[in-house]
Amino acid sequence: MKNPNTTILESKLKRHKISYVSENGTIIIGKSKTDYTIVLGLIIFPLIAALCITAFLIWDNFDFFGANRGKIIVGIIFLFGTAFFNFSRIQSKKDSNNNLKTLLPKVIKIKNEFGDYNFDSNNIKAFSYNAKEINEDLYEGTLYLVDTNNQEHQILGFDDDNEKYVLNDLKWFSEYLTKHTEM
């Protein structure tokens, strides 16, 4: 049976495709899940299309400097740009959630490349978050734990197409973790 205190947390993590494991009241938040349909549709397909169009044009002795050729070249650049942008977005999300975060009773344990940290109400100063616009249709949100030494430790990172939803979820995660650690 699910813990009613973590049901909303789990649904928000699922919505942002952040993997987690829930066992006996402990939640372990780990790496973000890779959505292979997005990888296929937004990275692999545009990349293959751009490469095929370029190969066909070279094979067909395409005059790159002829009239009305700019539209084709712009299309190829657009396809390469789309693939690169979406790859960098997925990579950024993966890097944001790469560290292992364990929510123990009243404690947040963070394991990253610099070591293991245990945070509770005695050594957490605050939770901070920010949202930035990546492009006109995409916002990226990041949640940080600020310790008593004013060092920031990234807890979560995700993106959405609405800034309001990103800010609301960041605020909700911040309030949830504040209550969780009983600050």
mmCIF file of C-alpha atoms in Angstrom:
data_model
loop_
_atom_site.group_PDB
_atom_site.id
_atom_site.type_symbol
_atom_site.label_atom_id
_atom_site.label_comp_id
_atom_site.label_asym_id
_atom_site.label_seq_id
_atom_site.Cartn_x
_atom_site.Cartn_y
_atom_site.Cartn_z
ATOM 1 C CA MET A 1 0.000 0.000 0.000
ATOM 2 C CA LYS A 2 1.280 3.444 -0.885
ATOM 3 C CA ASN A 3 2.159 5.976 1.758
ATOM 4 C CA PRO A 4 -0.445 8.776 1.490
ATOM 5 C CA ASN A 5 2.249 11.327 2.389
ATOM 6 C CA THR A 6 4.277 10.430 -0.693
ATOM 7 C CA THR A 7 1.541 9.794 -3.257
ATOM 8 C CA ILE A 8 1.589 13.352 -4.652
ATOM 9 C CA LEU A 9 5.402 13.412 -4.600
ATOM 10 C CA GLU A 10 5.503 10.186 -6.585
ATOM 11 C CA SER A 11 2.971 11.453 -9.131
ATOM 12 C CA LYS A 12 4.956 14.678 -9.658
ATOM 13 C CA LEU A 13 8.186 12.728 -10.100
ATOM 14 C CA LYS A 14 6.447 10.458 -12.637
ATOM 15 C CA ARG A 15 5.077 13.460 -14.529
ATOM 16 C CA HIS A 16 8.561 14.930 -14.868
ATOM 17 C CA LYS A 17 9.982 11.494 -15.814
ATOM 18 C CA ILE A 18 12.346 11.395 -12.834
ATOM 19 C CA SER A 19 12.929 7.850 -11.670
ATOM 20 C CA TYR A 20 12.487 6.913 -8.039
ATOM 21 C CA VAL A 21 12.067 3.891 -5.821
ATOM 22 C CA SER A 22 9.714 3.838 -2.839
ATOM 23 C CA GLU A 23 10.423 1.265 -0.121
ATOM 24 C CA ASN A 24 9.161 1.211 3.464
ATOM 25 C CA GLY A 25 8.669 4.988 3.726
ATOM 26 C CA THR A 26 12.015 5.749 2.056
ATOM 27 C CA ILE A 27 12.119 7.347 -1.371
ATOM 28 C CA ILE A 28 15.247 7.138 -3.492
ATOM 29 C CA ILE A 29 15.273 9.669 -6.325
ATOM 30 C CA GLY A 30 17.701 8.825 -9.061
ATOM 31 C CA LYS A 31 18.426 9.371 -12.692
ATOM 32 C CA SER A 32 15.814 10.725 -15.067
ATOM 33 C CA LYS A 33 14.064 8.254 -17.336
ATOM 34 C CA THR A 34 14.804 8.370 -21.046
ATOM 35 C CA ASP A 35 11.683 8.632 -23.171
ATOM 36 C CA TYR A 36 12.668 6.698 -26.281
ATOM 37 C CA THR A 37 9.773 8.026 -28.371
ATOM 38 C CA ILE A 38 11.092 11.553 -27.809
ATOM 39 C CA VAL A 39 14.644 10.429 -28.605
ATOM 40 C CA LEU A 40 13.437 8.757 -31.788
ATOM 41 C CA GLY A 41 11.103 11.540 -32.914
ATOM 42 C CA LEU A 42 13.059 14.619 -31.878
ATOM 43 C CA ILE A 43 16.691 13.534 -32.198
ATOM 44 C CA ILE A 44 17.195 10.482 -34.393
ATOM 45 C CA PHE A 45 14.569 11.234 -37.061
ATOM 46 C CA PRO A 46 15.667 14.859 -37.741
ATOM 47 C CA LEU A 47 19.334 13.818 -37.703
ATOM 48 C CA ILE A 48 18.784 10.969 -40.187
ATOM 49 C CA ALA A 49 16.593 13.188 -42.374
ATOM 50 C CA ALA A 50 19.257 15.909 -42.475
ATOM 51 C CA LEU A 51 21.985 13.400 -43.255
ATOM 52 C CA CYS A 52 19.926 11.710 -45.997
ATOM 53 C CA ILE A 53 19.000 15.009 -47.644
ATOM 54 C CA THR A 54 22.630 16.154 -47.504
ATOM 55 C CA ALA A 55 23.904 12.848 -48.915
ATOM 56 C CA PHE A 56 21.321 12.902 -51.692
ATOM 57 C CA LEU A 57 22.206 16.471 -52.637
ATOM 58 C CA ILE A 58 25.917 15.687 -52.738
ATOM 59 C CA TRP A 59 25.315 12.474 -54.689
ATOM 60 C CA ASP A 60 23.100 14.350 -57.168
ATOM 61 C CA ASN A 61 25.794 17.024 -57.767
ATOM 62 C CA PHE A 62 23.725 19.703 -56.062
ATOM 63 C CA ASP A 63 24.715 23.279 -56.817
ATOM 64 C CA PHE A 64 24.949 24.725 -53.274
ATOM 65 C CA PHE A 65 25.282 28.256 -54.635
ATOM 66 C CA GLY A 66 22.441 28.202 -57.161
ATOM 67 C CA ALA A 67 19.163 30.080 -57.037
ATOM 68 C CA ASN A 68 16.547 28.997 -54.455
ATOM 69 C CA ARG A 69 19.010 26.607 -52.847
ATOM 70 C CA GLY A 70 19.036 28.588 -49.596
ATOM 71 C CA LYS A 71 15.725 27.135 -48.459
ATOM 72 C CA ILE A 72 17.051 23.590 -48.712
ATOM 73 C CA ILE A 73 20.225 24.482 -46.826
ATOM 74 C CA VAL A 74 18.197 26.296 -44.140
ATOM 75 C CA GLY A 75 16.009 23.178 -43.839
ATOM 76 C CA ILE A 76 19.053 20.959 -43.362
ATOM 77 C CA ILE A 77 20.469 23.329 -40.735
ATOM 78 C CA PHE A 78 17.073 23.416 -39.016
ATOM 79 C CA LEU A 79 16.939 19.603 -38.825
ATOM 80 C CA PHE A 80 20.491 19.412 -37.424
ATOM 81 C CA GLY A 81 19.668 22.222 -34.964
ATOM 82 C CA THR A 82 16.490 20.495 -33.812
ATOM 83 C CA ALA A 83 18.350 17.255 -33.154
ATOM 84 C CA PHE A 84 21.159 19.043 -31.314
ATOM 85 C CA PHE A 85 18.790 21.187 -29.203
ATOM 86 C CA ASN A 86 16.684 18.220 -28.112
ATOM 87 C CA PHE A 87 19.772 16.138 -27.367
ATOM 88 C CA SER A 88 21.223 18.929 -25.204
ATOM 89 C CA ARG A 89 17.870 19.317 -23.406
ATOM 90 C CA ILE A 90 17.695 15.606 -22.581
ATOM 91 C CA GLN A 91 21.349 15.601 -21.519
ATOM 92 C CA SER A 92 20.777 18.632 -19.272
ATOM 93 C CA LYS A 93 17.826 16.930 -17.578
ATOM 94 C CA LYS A 94 19.860 13.761 -17.122
ATOM 95 C CA ASP A 95 22.746 15.723 -15.558
ATOM 96 C CA SER A 96 20.332 17.596 -13.264
ATOM 97 C CA ASN A 97 19.011 14.390 -11.735
ATOM 98 C CA ASN A 98 22.159 12.277 -11.885
ATOM 99 C CA ASN A 99 22.916 12.318 -8.145
ATOM 100 C CA LEU A 100 21.176 9.885 -5.833
ATOM 101 C CA LYS A 101 18.835 11.548 -3.312
ATOM 102 C CA THR A 102 17.361 9.467 -0.499
ATOM 103 C CA LEU A 103 14.484 10.791 1.587
ATOM 104 C CA LEU A 104 14.792 9.106 4.963
ATOM 105 C CA PRO A 105 12.566 10.126 7.878
ATOM 106 C CA LYS A 106 13.469 13.795 8.601
ATOM 107 C CA VAL A 107 16.720 13.448 6.586
ATOM 108 C CA ILE A 108 17.776 14.031 2.988
ATOM 109 C CA LYS A 109 20.822 12.041 1.944
ATOM 110 C CA ILE A 110 22.634 13.165 -1.217
ATOM 111 C CA LYS A 111 25.267 11.039 -2.907
ATOM 112 C CA ASN A 112 27.258 12.694 -5.687
ATOM 113 C CA GLU A 113 30.769 12.694 -7.146
ATOM 114 C CA PHE A 114 32.021 14.775 -4.198
ATOM 115 C CA GLY A 115 30.807 12.404 -1.466
ATOM 116 C CA ASP A 116 27.842 11.525 0.711
ATOM 117 C CA TYR A 117 25.946 14.241 2.565
ATOM 118 C CA ASN A 118 23.240 13.910 5.200
ATOM 119 C CA PHE A 119 20.983 16.918 5.695
ATOM 120 C CA ASP A 120 18.428 17.495 8.394
ATOM 121 C CA SER A 121 16.844 20.522 10.072
ATOM 122 C CA ASN A 122 20.164 21.325 11.804
ATOM 123 C CA ASN A 123 22.284 21.789 8.685
ATOM 124 C CA ILE A 124 19.762 22.981 6.079
ATOM 125 C CA LYS A 125 19.462 26.720 5.714
ATOM 126 C CA ALA A 126 16.774 26.772 3.016
ATOM 127 C CA PHE A 127 15.533 25.371 -0.256
ATOM 128 C CA SER A 128 15.886 27.608 -3.282
ATOM 129 C CA TYR A 129 14.716 27.230 -6.827
ATOM 130 C CA ASN A 130 14.833 29.001 -10.128
ATOM 131 C CA ALA A 131 13.142 28.738 -13.478
ATOM 132 C CA LYS A 132 14.688 29.949 -16.692
ATOM 133 C CA GLU A 133 13.368 30.175 -20.205
ATOM 134 C CA ILE A 134 15.190 27.881 -22.621
ATOM 135 C CA ASN A 135 13.120 28.993 -25.607
ATOM 136 C CA GLU A 136 9.689 30.545 -26.056
ATOM 137 C CA ASP A 137 7.922 27.221 -25.429
ATOM 138 C CA LEU A 138 10.151 25.623 -22.800
ATOM 139 C CA TYR A 139 11.132 26.453 -19.228
ATOM 140 C CA GLU A 140 13.682 24.663 -17.064
ATOM 141 C CA GLY A 141 13.325 24.513 -13.297
ATOM 142 C CA THR A 142 15.968 23.592 -10.741
ATOM 143 C CA LEU A 143 15.588 22.964 -6.999
ATOM 144 C CA TYR A 144 18.544 23.401 -4.634
ATOM 145 C CA LEU A 145 19.181 22.613 -1.005
ATOM 146 C CA VAL A 146 21.217 25.392 0.639
ATOM 147 C CA ASP A 147 23.225 24.157 3.628
ATOM 148 C CA THR A 148 24.422 26.227 6.600
ATOM 149 C CA ASN A 149 27.704 26.914 4.758
ATOM 150 C CA ASN A 150 25.683 28.539 1.911
ATOM 151 C CA GLN A 151 26.667 25.713 -0.445
ATOM 152 C CA GLU A 152 23.980 24.722 -2.939
ATOM 153 C CA HIS A 153 23.231 21.050 -3.596
ATOM 154 C CA GLN A 154 21.000 20.337 -6.570
ATOM 155 C CA ILE A 155 17.998 18.217 -5.699
ATOM 156 C CA LEU A 156 15.900 18.186 -8.884
ATOM 157 C CA GLY A 157 15.847 19.569 -12.394
ATOM 158 C CA PHE A 158 13.043 19.321 -14.943
ATOM 159 C CA ASP A 159 11.411 21.224 -17.771
ATOM 160 C CA ASP A 160 7.900 22.023 -18.899
ATOM 161 C CA ASP A 161 6.212 24.154 -21.519
ATOM 162 C CA ASN A 162 4.566 26.498 -19.005
ATOM 163 C CA GLU A 163 6.565 28.680 -16.614
ATOM 164 C CA LYS A 164 3.664 28.778 -14.156
ATOM 165 C CA TYR A 165 3.643 24.965 -13.857
ATOM 166 C CA VAL A 166 7.417 24.862 -13.390
ATOM 167 C CA LEU A 167 7.287 27.480 -10.626
ATOM 168 C CA ASN A 168 4.290 25.808 -8.942
ATOM 169 C CA ASP A 169 5.992 22.411 -8.940
ATOM 170 C CA LEU A 170 9.280 23.876 -7.665
ATOM 171 C CA LYS A 171 7.409 25.635 -4.869
ATOM 172 C CA TRP A 172 5.538 22.421 -4.049
ATOM 173 C CA PHE A 173 8.767 20.343 -3.956
ATOM 174 C CA SER A 174 10.395 23.001 -1.751
ATOM 175 C CA GLU A 175 7.472 23.022 0.686
ATOM 176 C CA TYR A 176 7.318 19.212 0.711
ATOM 177 C CA LEU A 177 11.021 18.901 1.550
ATOM 178 C CA THR A 178 10.733 21.620 4.195
ATOM 179 C CA LYS A 179 7.949 19.660 5.878
ATOM 180 C CA HIS A 180 9.829 16.388 5.350
ATOM 181 C CA THR A 181 12.901 17.652 7.223
ATOM 182 C CA GLU A 182 10.739 19.491 9.790
ATOM 183 C CA MET A 183 12.590 22.768 9.328
#
